[in-house]
Amino acid sequence: MSAAFMGVAQAARLLAQGQASSVELTTEFLSRAKAHESLGAFLHLDAHAALEQARAADARRAAGLGSGSQGAVVPGGALNGVPIAHKDIFVTEDAPTTAGSKMLQGYRSPFDATVVARLKAAGAVSLGKLNCDEFAMGSANENSAYFPAKNPWDEGRVPGGSSGGSAVAVAAGLVTGCTGTDTGGSIRQPASFTGITGIKPTYGVCSRYGMIAFASSLDQAGPMARSAEDCALMLTAMAGFDERDSTSAQRPAVDYSAQMLTPREGAPATQPLKGLRIGLPREFFPAALAADVDAAVRAALSELQRLGATLVDVTLPRTELSIPVYYIIAPAEASSNLSRFDGVKFGHRATQYGDLLDMYKKTRAEGFGSEVKRRIMIGAYVLSHGYYDAYYLQAQKLRRMIADDFQACFRQCDVIAGPVAPTVAWKLGQGSDDPVQAYLADIFTLPASLAGLPGMSVPAGFGEGGMPVGLQLIGNYFAEGTLLHTAHALQQATNFHTKTPEGLR
Ligand code: GLN
């Protein structure tokens, strides 16, 4: 049996039943990752470390069976032996961490990020670290200081970003699933561009401890995988309160797989979404929306209707404002967060310099790429005395209004739906000289980020050039279960999520 394109849930089942060993699966994924190295998914692939973890997982399972574990408890953990990988924005003690930046080339963390530690505790095997835009700033993975990642559906196109390497690894079947982070769309947009499933939970659900900070009031981790079922399984392991993150949500542990499977009250089996009201914000279907994206999204919505959901018109009047608001708040926080990279404590230090100030300047001039520098400058500007009130404070006020607009919608509907991005994945190199153009393409993912709401991208078919299109689902705070349930119902009825790129099988 081939492990290619095997998902998290399927791998976990086969491993738990003893129908495959982790060493077998890990070996196959490693050889696929090696064979498709030119896609640029991995910044660091470590066969030796992965196989060591796989052997340990197989041993745990053997020991678990021997000691008579039974029932729902999977020996070694719910993801025991399942091959995954991490976006290189999570610090890991077993592998270097770069955040896609030259600044952290050769950096090794003395500890694991909480999300990494939790997946490890659930038994998952990590193949290595995945490519991303430098410090997660970007929408195409072209701001990686190392190399761009290529979209497996068309290697001449971008996979989206900033979690581009994560999206490529899943879409090309190099891992069963992986971690990503989303500050303004970085899980949802690359998932949409590569035809995979990704969920950004409510702000506070996954710990930010050990996730290299970009914009702390927005940063959130989440799984990227082949299906809602896979995402639910991973998220259950990843989520939970962490006292080392001051904004971690203090809530009891959640079984997202169980929530995903819980039937809606009164809904018949043929209409599992009966009673679900899906709100369509008119601002998410503007005239400028690409026709192919519009068509795929509307077809998916009709499918949801067929499954029993009702569609209602809603409005998010400040959708357009979310672009300037985000591109003030995120750089402001970034300029502060990135001040720690000064050549003293972390990573790169210039070799030739005069005094201390000169060392700081040369180190930062050499270590950061141009997009990161642009954001540090914008951030420092909007926070500076004299401009703070005009920009940063205004943006904060508007952010609150954007969140209030969502609450008004959720009085009329249970889930909000629309496109993830205005177009399918664009050509490599196409957006690189106009940053504002790239910022504008974030329009549909930024509102939920600013409000701190959970958002998901679910494969909805294909558009121009055979490129995947994602349907975005946005839920109210902590309604991840509703999103996963809706996506799962769609995936039980359609097969967009099972499609894989030609030539990579
Ligand atoms: N594209 C957005 C940006 O460049 C979002 C990135 C992210 O979510 N990390 O900031």
Coordinates of C-alpha atoms and ligand atoms in Angstrom, one line a residue:
M1 CA 0.0 0.0 0.0
S2 CA 1.2 3.5 -0.9
A3 CA 1.4 6.2 1.8
A4 CA 1.3 8.9 -0.8
F5 CA -1.5 11.4 -0.1
M6 CA -2.5 9.5 3.0
G7 CA -4.1 11.8 5.5
V8 CA -3.6 12.2 9.2
A9 CA -6.7 10.2 10.3
Q10 CA -6.1 7.4 7.9
A11 CA -2.5 7.1 9.0
A12 CA -3.5 7.2 12.6
R13 CA -6.0 4.4 12.1
L14 CA -3.6 2.1 10.2
L15 CA -0.9 2.6 12.8
A16 CA -3.3 2.0 15.7
Q17 CA -4.5 -1.2 14.1
G18 CA -1.0 -2.3 13.4
Q19 CA -1.6 -2.4 9.6
A20 CA 1.4 -0.2 9.0
S21 CA 4.4 0.7 11.1
S22 CA 5.6 4.3 11.6
V23 CA 9.0 3.3 10.2
E24 CA 7.3 2.2 6.9
L25 CA 5.1 5.3 6.6
T26 CA 7.9 7.7 7.6
T27 CA 10.3 6.0 5.2
E28 CA 7.9 6.5 2.3
F29 CA 7.1 10.1 3.1
L30 CA 10.8 10.9 3.5
S31 CA 11.5 9.4 0.1
R32 CA 8.7 11.4 -1.4
A33 CA 10.0 14.6 0.2
K34 CA 13.5 13.9 -1.2
A35 CA 12.1 13.1 -4.7
H36 CA 10.1 16.3 -4.7
E37 CA 12.8 18.5 -3.2
S38 CA 12.6 20.9 -6.1
L39 CA 9.1 22.0 -4.9
G40 CA 10.9 23.9 -2.1
A41 CA 8.6 22.7 0.7
F42 CA 11.2 21.9 3.3
L43 CA 13.9 24.2 4.7
H44 CA 15.2 21.3 6.8
L45 CA 14.5 17.6 6.3
D46 CA 16.0 15.2 8.8
A47 CA 15.6 11.6 7.8
H48 CA 17.8 10.4 10.7
A49 CA 15.8 12.2 13.4
A50 CA 12.4 11.3 11.8
L51 CA 13.3 7.6 11.7
E52 CA 14.4 7.6 15.2
Q53 CA 11.1 9.1 16.3
A54 CA 9.3 6.5 14.1
R55 CA 11.1 3.6 15.8
A56 CA 10.2 5.1 19.2
A57 CA 6.5 5.4 18.1
D58 CA 6.5 1.7 16.9
A59 CA 8.1 0.7 20.2
R60 CA 5.4 2.6 22.2
R61 CA 2.7 0.9 20.3
A62 CA 4.2 -2.5 20.8
A63 CA 4.6 -1.8 24.5
G64 CA 1.1 -0.4 24.8
L65 CA -0.4 -3.5 23.3
G66 CA 1.7 -5.7 25.5
S67 CA 0.5 -3.9 28.6
G68 CA -3.1 -4.5 27.5
S69 CA -4.3 -1.0 26.6
Q70 CA -7.6 -1.1 25.0
G71 CA -10.7 0.8 23.9
A72 CA -10.4 4.3 22.5
V73 CA -6.9 4.9 24.0
V74 CA -4.4 4.7 21.3
P75 CA -1.1 3.4 22.6
G76 CA 1.5 6.2 22.5
G77 CA -1.1 8.9 21.8
A78 CA -3.8 9.8 19.2
L79 CA -1.2 10.6 16.5
N80 CA 1.3 7.9 17.5
G81 CA 3.7 7.4 14.6
V82 CA 1.9 9.8 12.2
P83 CA 4.4 11.7 9.9
I84 CA 3.9 15.4 10.0
A85 CA 6.2 18.5 9.8
H86 CA 6.3 22.0 11.2
K87 CA 6.2 25.5 9.7
D88 CA 9.7 26.9 10.4
I89 CA 8.2 29.6 12.5
F90 CA 7.7 27.2 15.5
V91 CA 10.9 26.7 17.5
T92 CA 12.1 23.1 17.9
E93 CA 14.8 21.7 20.0
D94 CA 15.6 18.8 17.6
A95 CA 16.0 21.0 14.5
P96 CA 17.1 24.5 13.5
T97 CA 14.6 27.3 13.3
T98 CA 14.9 30.1 10.8
A99 CA 11.5 31.8 10.4
G100 CA 12.5 31.9 6.7
S101 CA 15.0 34.6 7.6
K102 CA 18.8 34.9 7.2
M103 CA 18.6 36.6 10.6
L104 CA 18.1 33.2 12.3
Q105 CA 20.2 31.1 10.0
G106 CA 21.8 28.4 12.2
Y107 CA 19.7 29.2 15.2
R108 CA 18.7 26.3 17.4
S109 CA 16.1 26.7 20.2
P110 CA 16.7 25.2 23.6
F111 CA 13.0 24.3 23.8
D112 CA 10.0 23.2 21.7
A113 CA 7.1 25.5 21.0
T114 CA 4.0 24.4 22.9
V115 CA 2.2 23.3 19.8
V116 CA 5.3 21.2 18.7
A117 CA 5.5 19.7 22.2
R118 CA 1.8 18.8 22.2
L119 CA 2.0 17.1 18.8
K120 CA 5.1 15.2 20.0
A121 CA 3.2 14.1 23.2
A122 CA 0.4 12.8 20.9
G123 CA 3.0 10.7 19.3
A124 CA 3.5 12.5 15.9
V125 CA 6.8 12.1 14.0
S126 CA 8.3 15.3 12.6
L127 CA 10.1 15.1 9.2
G128 CA 11.5 18.6 9.6
K129 CA 10.8 22.2 9.1
L130 CA 8.8 23.8 6.3
N131 CA 9.5 26.8 4.1
C132 CA 7.6 30.1 4.8
D133 CA 7.8 33.8 4.1
E134 CA 10.3 35.6 6.3
F135 CA 8.8 36.0 9.7
A136 CA 5.5 35.0 8.1
M137 CA 5.2 38.3 6.2
G138 CA 3.8 37.6 2.8
S139 CA 1.2 35.9 0.7
A140 CA 3.2 33.9 -1.8
N141 CA 6.2 32.3 0.0
E142 CA 8.4 34.5 -2.2
N143 CA 9.7 36.4 0.8
S144 CA 11.5 33.4 2.1
A145 CA 15.1 34.3 2.4
Y146 CA 16.1 30.8 1.1
F147 CA 14.0 29.9 -1.9
P148 CA 10.4 30.1 -3.0
A149 CA 8.1 27.1 -2.7
K150 CA 6.3 26.0 -5.9
N151 CA 2.6 25.1 -6.3
P152 CA 2.4 21.4 -7.0
W153 CA -0.7 22.0 -9.3
D154 CA 1.5 24.2 -11.5
E155 CA 5.1 24.7 -10.6
G156 CA 5.1 28.0 -12.4
R157 CA 2.8 29.4 -9.7
V158 CA 3.1 30.4 -6.1
P159 CA 1.5 28.1 -3.4
G160 CA 0.4 31.2 -1.4
G161 CA 1.8 32.2 1.9
S162 CA 3.1 32.7 4.4
S163 CA 2.6 29.0 5.2
G164 CA 3.6 28.1 1.6
G165 CA 5.9 25.2 2.4
S166 CA 3.3 23.7 4.7
A167 CA 0.7 23.9 1.9
V168 CA 3.0 22.4 -0.7
A169 CA 4.0 19.5 1.7
V170 CA 0.4 18.5 2.1
A171 CA -0.7 19.1 -1.4
A172 CA 2.2 17.1 -2.9
G173 CA 1.7 14.3 -0.4
L174 CA 5.0 14.7 1.4
V175 CA 3.4 14.6 4.9
T176 CA 0.0 13.6 6.2
G177 CA -0.6 17.0 7.6
C178 CA 1.4 19.9 9.2
T179 CA 1.3 23.0 11.3
G180 CA 0.8 26.5 9.9
T181 CA 0.3 29.9 11.4
D182 CA -2.2 32.6 10.4
T183 CA -1.8 36.3 11.3
G184 CA -3.9 37.7 8.4
G185 CA -4.6 34.6 6.3
S186 CA -1.5 32.5 6.2
I187 CA -3.2 29.2 6.8
R188 CA -6.4 29.8 4.8
Q189 CA -4.9 31.4 1.7
P190 CA -2.2 28.8 0.9
A191 CA -4.7 26.1 1.7
S192 CA -7.0 27.6 -0.8
F193 CA -4.2 28.0 -3.4
T194 CA -3.2 24.3 -3.1
G195 CA -6.5 22.6 -2.6
I196 CA -6.0 21.4 0.9
T197 CA -8.0 22.0 4.2
G198 CA -6.8 24.4 6.9
I199 CA -8.2 26.0 10.0
K200 CA -7.2 29.0 11.9
P201 CA -8.8 28.7 15.3
T202 CA -10.1 31.5 17.5
Y203 CA -7.3 33.7 18.8
G204 CA -6.1 32.1 22.0
V205 CA -7.0 28.4 21.2
C206 CA -3.4 27.4 20.3
S207 CA -0.6 28.6 22.4
R208 CA 1.8 31.2 20.9
Y209 CA 4.6 30.1 23.2
G210 CA 7.6 29.3 20.9
M211 CA 5.9 30.6 17.8
I212 CA 8.2 33.3 16.5
A213 CA 6.1 36.5 16.9
F214 CA 5.0 38.6 14.0
A215 CA 1.9 40.4 15.2
S216 CA 1.1 39.1 18.7
S217 CA -2.5 40.2 18.8
L218 CA -3.3 38.4 15.6
D219 CA -0.9 35.4 15.4
Q220 CA -2.6 32.0 15.7
A221 CA -1.4 28.4 15.0
G222 CA -3.5 25.8 13.2
P223 CA -3.4 22.6 11.3
M224 CA -3.1 22.2 7.5
A225 CA -4.1 18.8 6.1
R226 CA -6.1 16.8 3.6
S227 CA -9.6 17.1 5.2
A228 CA -11.7 18.5 8.0
E229 CA -11.3 15.1 9.7
D230 CA -7.5 15.4 9.7
C231 CA -7.6 19.0 10.9
A232 CA -9.9 18.0 13.8
L233 CA -7.6 15.3 14.9
M234 CA -4.5 17.5 14.8
L235 CA -6.3 20.5 16.4
T236 CA -7.4 18.4 19.3
A237 CA -3.7 17.6 20.0
M238 CA -2.5 21.2 19.4
A239 CA -5.1 23.3 21.3
G240 CA -5.4 24.0 25.0
F241 CA -4.6 26.5 27.7
D242 CA -0.9 27.3 28.2
E243 CA 0.1 29.5 31.1
R244 CA 3.2 30.5 29.2
D245 CA 1.1 32.4 26.7
S246 CA -0.6 35.4 28.4
T247 CA -3.4 35.5 25.8
S248 CA -4.1 31.7 25.9
A249 CA -7.8 31.0 26.3
Q250 CA -8.6 29.4 29.6
R251 CA -11.1 26.7 28.6
P252 CA -11.6 23.0 29.2
A253 CA -9.9 20.6 26.7
V254 CA -12.0 20.1 23.5
D255 CA -12.3 17.0 21.4
Y256 CA -12.7 18.6 18.0
S257 CA -13.2 15.2 16.2
A258 CA -16.2 14.5 18.4
Q259 CA -17.6 18.0 17.8
M260 CA -17.1 17.5 14.1
L261 CA -19.1 14.3 14.2
T262 CA -21.9 15.4 16.5
P263 CA -25.1 15.6 14.4
R264 CA -27.1 18.8 14.4
E265 CA -30.2 18.5 16.5
G266 CA -33.2 17.4 14.4
A267 CA -31.2 17.1 11.2
P268 CA -31.9 14.0 9.1
A269 CA -29.0 11.9 7.8
T270 CA -29.7 13.1 4.2
Q271 CA -29.7 16.7 5.3
P272 CA -27.0 16.9 8.0
L273 CA -26.8 20.7 7.8
K274 CA -30.6 21.3 8.2
G275 CA -31.1 24.4 10.4
L276 CA -27.6 25.8 9.7
R277 CA -27.8 29.4 8.5
I278 CA -24.9 30.4 6.3
G279 CA -24.4 34.2 6.0
L280 CA -23.0 35.6 2.7
P281 CA -21.6 39.0 3.2
R282 CA -22.2 41.0 0.1
E283 CA -18.8 42.6 0.4
F284 CA -17.3 39.1 -0.1
F285 CA -18.8 38.9 -3.6
P286 CA -17.6 42.2 -5.2
A287 CA -17.6 42.8 -9.0
A288 CA -13.8 42.4 -8.9
L289 CA -14.0 38.8 -7.7
A290 CA -12.5 36.5 -10.4
A291 CA -15.3 34.7 -12.3
D292 CA -13.7 31.3 -11.7
V293 CA -13.5 31.8 -8.0
D294 CA -17.0 33.1 -7.8
A295 CA -18.3 30.1 -9.7
A296 CA -16.5 27.5 -7.6
V297 CA -17.6 29.2 -4.3
R298 CA -21.2 29.4 -5.4
A299 CA -21.2 25.8 -6.5
A300 CA -19.9 24.8 -3.1
L301 CA -22.6 26.9 -1.5
S302 CA -25.3 25.2 -3.5
E303 CA -23.9 21.9 -2.3
L304 CA -24.2 23.1 1.3
Q305 CA -27.8 24.2 0.6
R306 CA -28.5 20.7 -0.8
L307 CA -27.2 19.4 2.5
G308 CA -29.8 21.4 4.3
A309 CA -28.2 24.7 5.1
T310 CA -30.0 28.0 4.3
L311 CA -28.2 30.9 2.8
V312 CA -28.8 34.4 4.1
D313 CA -27.6 37.8 2.9
V314 CA -25.5 39.7 5.5
T315 CA -23.2 42.6 5.4
L316 CA -19.7 43.3 6.7
P317 CA -19.5 47.0 5.7
R318 CA -15.9 47.6 6.8
T319 CA -14.4 44.8 4.8
E320 CA -12.3 47.1 2.7
L321 CA -11.1 49.0 5.7
S322 CA -9.6 45.8 7.1
I323 CA -6.7 46.2 4.7
P324 CA -5.4 49.6 6.0
V325 CA -6.3 48.6 9.5
Y326 CA -4.3 45.3 9.3
Y327 CA -1.4 46.9 7.5
I328 CA -1.1 49.4 10.3
I329 CA -1.6 47.1 13.3
A330 CA 0.5 44.1 12.0
P331 CA 3.6 46.2 11.1
A332 CA 3.3 48.2 14.4
E333 CA 3.4 45.0 16.4
A334 CA 6.1 43.6 14.1
S335 CA 8.4 46.6 14.5
S336 CA 8.2 46.0 18.3
N337 CA 8.6 42.2 18.2
L338 CA 11.5 42.2 15.8
S339 CA 13.5 44.6 17.8
R340 CA 14.9 41.6 19.7
F341 CA 16.9 40.6 16.6
D342 CA 19.8 42.9 17.3
G343 CA 22.8 40.6 16.9
V344 CA 23.3 40.2 20.7
K345 CA 20.9 37.3 21.6
F346 CA 19.7 35.6 18.5
G347 CA 21.2 34.4 15.2
H348 CA 23.0 36.6 12.8
R349 CA 25.6 39.2 13.9
A350 CA 27.6 41.4 11.4
T351 CA 31.3 40.5 11.3
Q352 CA 32.6 44.0 10.5
Y353 CA 31.4 46.9 12.7
G354 CA 32.5 49.9 14.8
D355 CA 30.6 50.6 18.0
L356 CA 27.5 48.8 19.4
L357 CA 25.1 51.0 17.5
D358 CA 26.9 50.2 14.3
M359 CA 26.7 46.5 15.1
Y360 CA 23.0 46.7 15.5
K361 CA 22.6 48.6 12.3
K362 CA 24.8 46.3 10.2
T363 CA 23.3 43.2 11.7
R364 CA 19.8 44.2 10.9
A365 CA 20.6 45.6 7.5
E366 CA 22.2 42.3 6.6
G367 CA 19.9 39.9 8.4
F368 CA 16.4 41.2 7.3
G369 CA 14.9 41.0 3.8
S370 CA 13.2 43.9 2.1
E371 CA 9.6 43.1 3.0
V372 CA 10.5 42.8 6.7
K373 CA 12.4 46.1 6.6
R374 CA 9.4 47.8 4.9
R375 CA 7.1 46.6 7.7
I376 CA 9.5 47.6 10.5
M377 CA 9.7 51.1 9.0
I378 CA 5.9 51.3 8.5
G379 CA 5.4 50.1 12.1
A380 CA 7.9 52.5 13.6
Y381 CA 6.3 55.3 11.7
V382 CA 2.7 54.6 12.7
L383 CA 3.7 54.3 16.4
S384 CA 5.9 57.4 16.4
H385 CA 4.9 60.5 18.4
G386 CA 2.7 62.7 16.3
Y387 CA 1.4 59.9 14.1
Y388 CA 0.2 57.4 16.8
D389 CA -3.2 59.0 17.2
A390 CA -3.8 59.4 13.5
Y391 CA -2.8 55.9 12.5
Y392 CA -2.4 53.3 15.2
L393 CA -5.2 54.6 17.5
Q394 CA -7.6 55.0 14.5
A395 CA -6.8 51.5 13.4
Q396 CA -7.5 50.1 16.8
K397 CA -10.9 51.8 16.9
L398 CA -11.8 50.4 13.5
R399 CA -10.6 47.0 14.5
R400 CA -13.2 47.0 17.2
M401 CA -15.9 48.1 14.8
I402 CA -14.9 45.3 12.4
A403 CA -15.4 42.8 15.2
D404 CA -18.8 44.4 16.1
D405 CA -19.9 44.0 12.4
F406 CA -19.3 40.3 12.7
Q407 CA -21.4 40.1 15.9
A408 CA -24.2 41.8 14.0
C409 CA -23.9 39.1 11.3
F410 CA -23.9 36.3 13.8
R411 CA -27.3 37.4 15.0
Q412 CA -28.6 36.4 11.6
C413 CA -26.5 33.4 10.8
D414 CA -24.3 30.6 12.4
V415 CA -21.5 30.5 9.9
I416 CA -20.2 33.1 7.4
A417 CA -19.0 31.9 4.0
G418 CA -17.2 33.4 1.0
P419 CA -14.0 33.1 -1.0
V420 CA -10.6 32.9 0.7
A421 CA -8.9 35.0 -2.0
P422 CA -10.0 37.1 -5.0
T423 CA -8.2 34.9 -7.5
V424 CA -6.5 31.5 -7.8
A425 CA -2.7 31.2 -7.3
W426 CA -0.8 33.6 -9.4
K427 CA 2.4 33.1 -11.4
L428 CA 5.8 33.1 -9.6
G429 CA 7.4 36.5 -9.7
Q430 CA 4.1 38.2 -10.6
G431 CA 3.5 40.1 -7.4
S432 CA 7.1 40.6 -6.3
D433 CA 7.5 44.3 -7.3
D434 CA 4.2 45.7 -6.0
P435 CA 3.7 45.0 -2.3
V436 CA 0.4 47.0 -2.2
Q437 CA -1.1 44.7 -4.8
A438 CA -0.3 41.7 -2.6
Y439 CA -1.8 43.4 0.4
L440 CA -5.0 44.0 -1.4
A441 CA -5.4 40.3 -2.2
D442 CA -5.7 39.6 1.6
I443 CA -9.1 41.3 1.7
F444 CA -11.2 38.3 2.5
T445 CA -9.0 36.8 5.2
L446 CA -8.1 39.9 7.2
P447 CA -11.5 40.7 8.7
A448 CA -11.7 37.4 10.7
S449 CA -8.1 37.8 11.8
L450 CA -8.7 41.3 13.1
A451 CA -11.8 40.1 14.9
G452 CA -10.0 37.1 16.3
L453 CA -12.6 34.7 14.9
P454 CA -11.9 31.1 13.6
G455 CA -11.7 30.7 9.8
M456 CA -11.3 27.8 7.6
S457 CA -10.4 27.1 3.9
V458 CA -12.1 24.1 2.4
P459 CA -11.5 22.9 -1.2
A460 CA -14.3 24.0 -3.4
G461 CA -13.2 22.9 -6.9
F462 CA -11.0 24.3 -9.6
G463 CA -10.7 27.5 -11.6
E464 CA -8.5 29.0 -14.3
G465 CA -5.6 26.8 -15.3
G466 CA -7.0 23.9 -13.3
M467 CA -6.0 25.7 -10.1
P468 CA -7.7 24.9 -6.8
V469 CA -10.3 27.3 -5.2
G470 CA -11.0 27.4 -1.5
L471 CA -14.3 28.2 0.2
Q472 CA -13.8 30.2 3.4
L473 CA -16.0 29.5 6.4
I474 CA -15.9 31.9 9.4
G475 CA -17.4 31.0 12.7
N476 CA -18.2 32.9 15.9
Y477 CA -15.7 32.7 18.8
F478 CA -14.8 29.1 19.7
A479 CA -17.2 27.7 17.1
E480 CA -14.4 25.6 15.5
G481 CA -16.7 22.6 16.0
T482 CA -19.4 24.1 13.8
L483 CA -16.8 25.0 11.0
L484 CA -15.4 21.4 11.1
H485 CA -18.9 19.9 11.1
T486 CA -19.9 22.0 8.1
A487 CA -16.7 21.3 6.2
H488 CA -16.9 17.6 7.0
A489 CA -20.5 17.4 5.7
L490 CA -19.3 19.0 2.5
Q491 CA -16.4 16.6 2.2
Q492 CA -18.7 13.6 2.8
A493 CA -20.7 14.8 -0.2
T494 CA -18.0 16.0 -2.6
N495 CA -14.5 14.9 -3.6
F496 CA -12.6 18.1 -4.2
H497 CA -10.5 17.4 -1.2
T498 CA -9.4 14.0 -2.5
K499 CA -8.0 15.4 -5.8
T500 CA -4.2 15.4 -6.2
P501 CA -2.0 17.0 -8.7
E502 CA -1.1 15.0 -11.9
G503 CA 2.4 13.7 -12.1
L504 CA 3.0 13.7 -8.4
R505 CA 1.3 10.4 -7.5
Ligands
GLN1 N1 -0.4 38.1 3.8 C1 -0.5 38.6 5.1 C2 0.8 39.4 5.4 O1 1.6 39.5 4.6 C3 -0.8 37.6 6.2 C4 0.5 36.9 6.6 C5 0.2 35.9 7.7 O2 -1.0 35.6 8.0 N2 1.2 35.5 8.4 O3 0.9 40.0 6.5

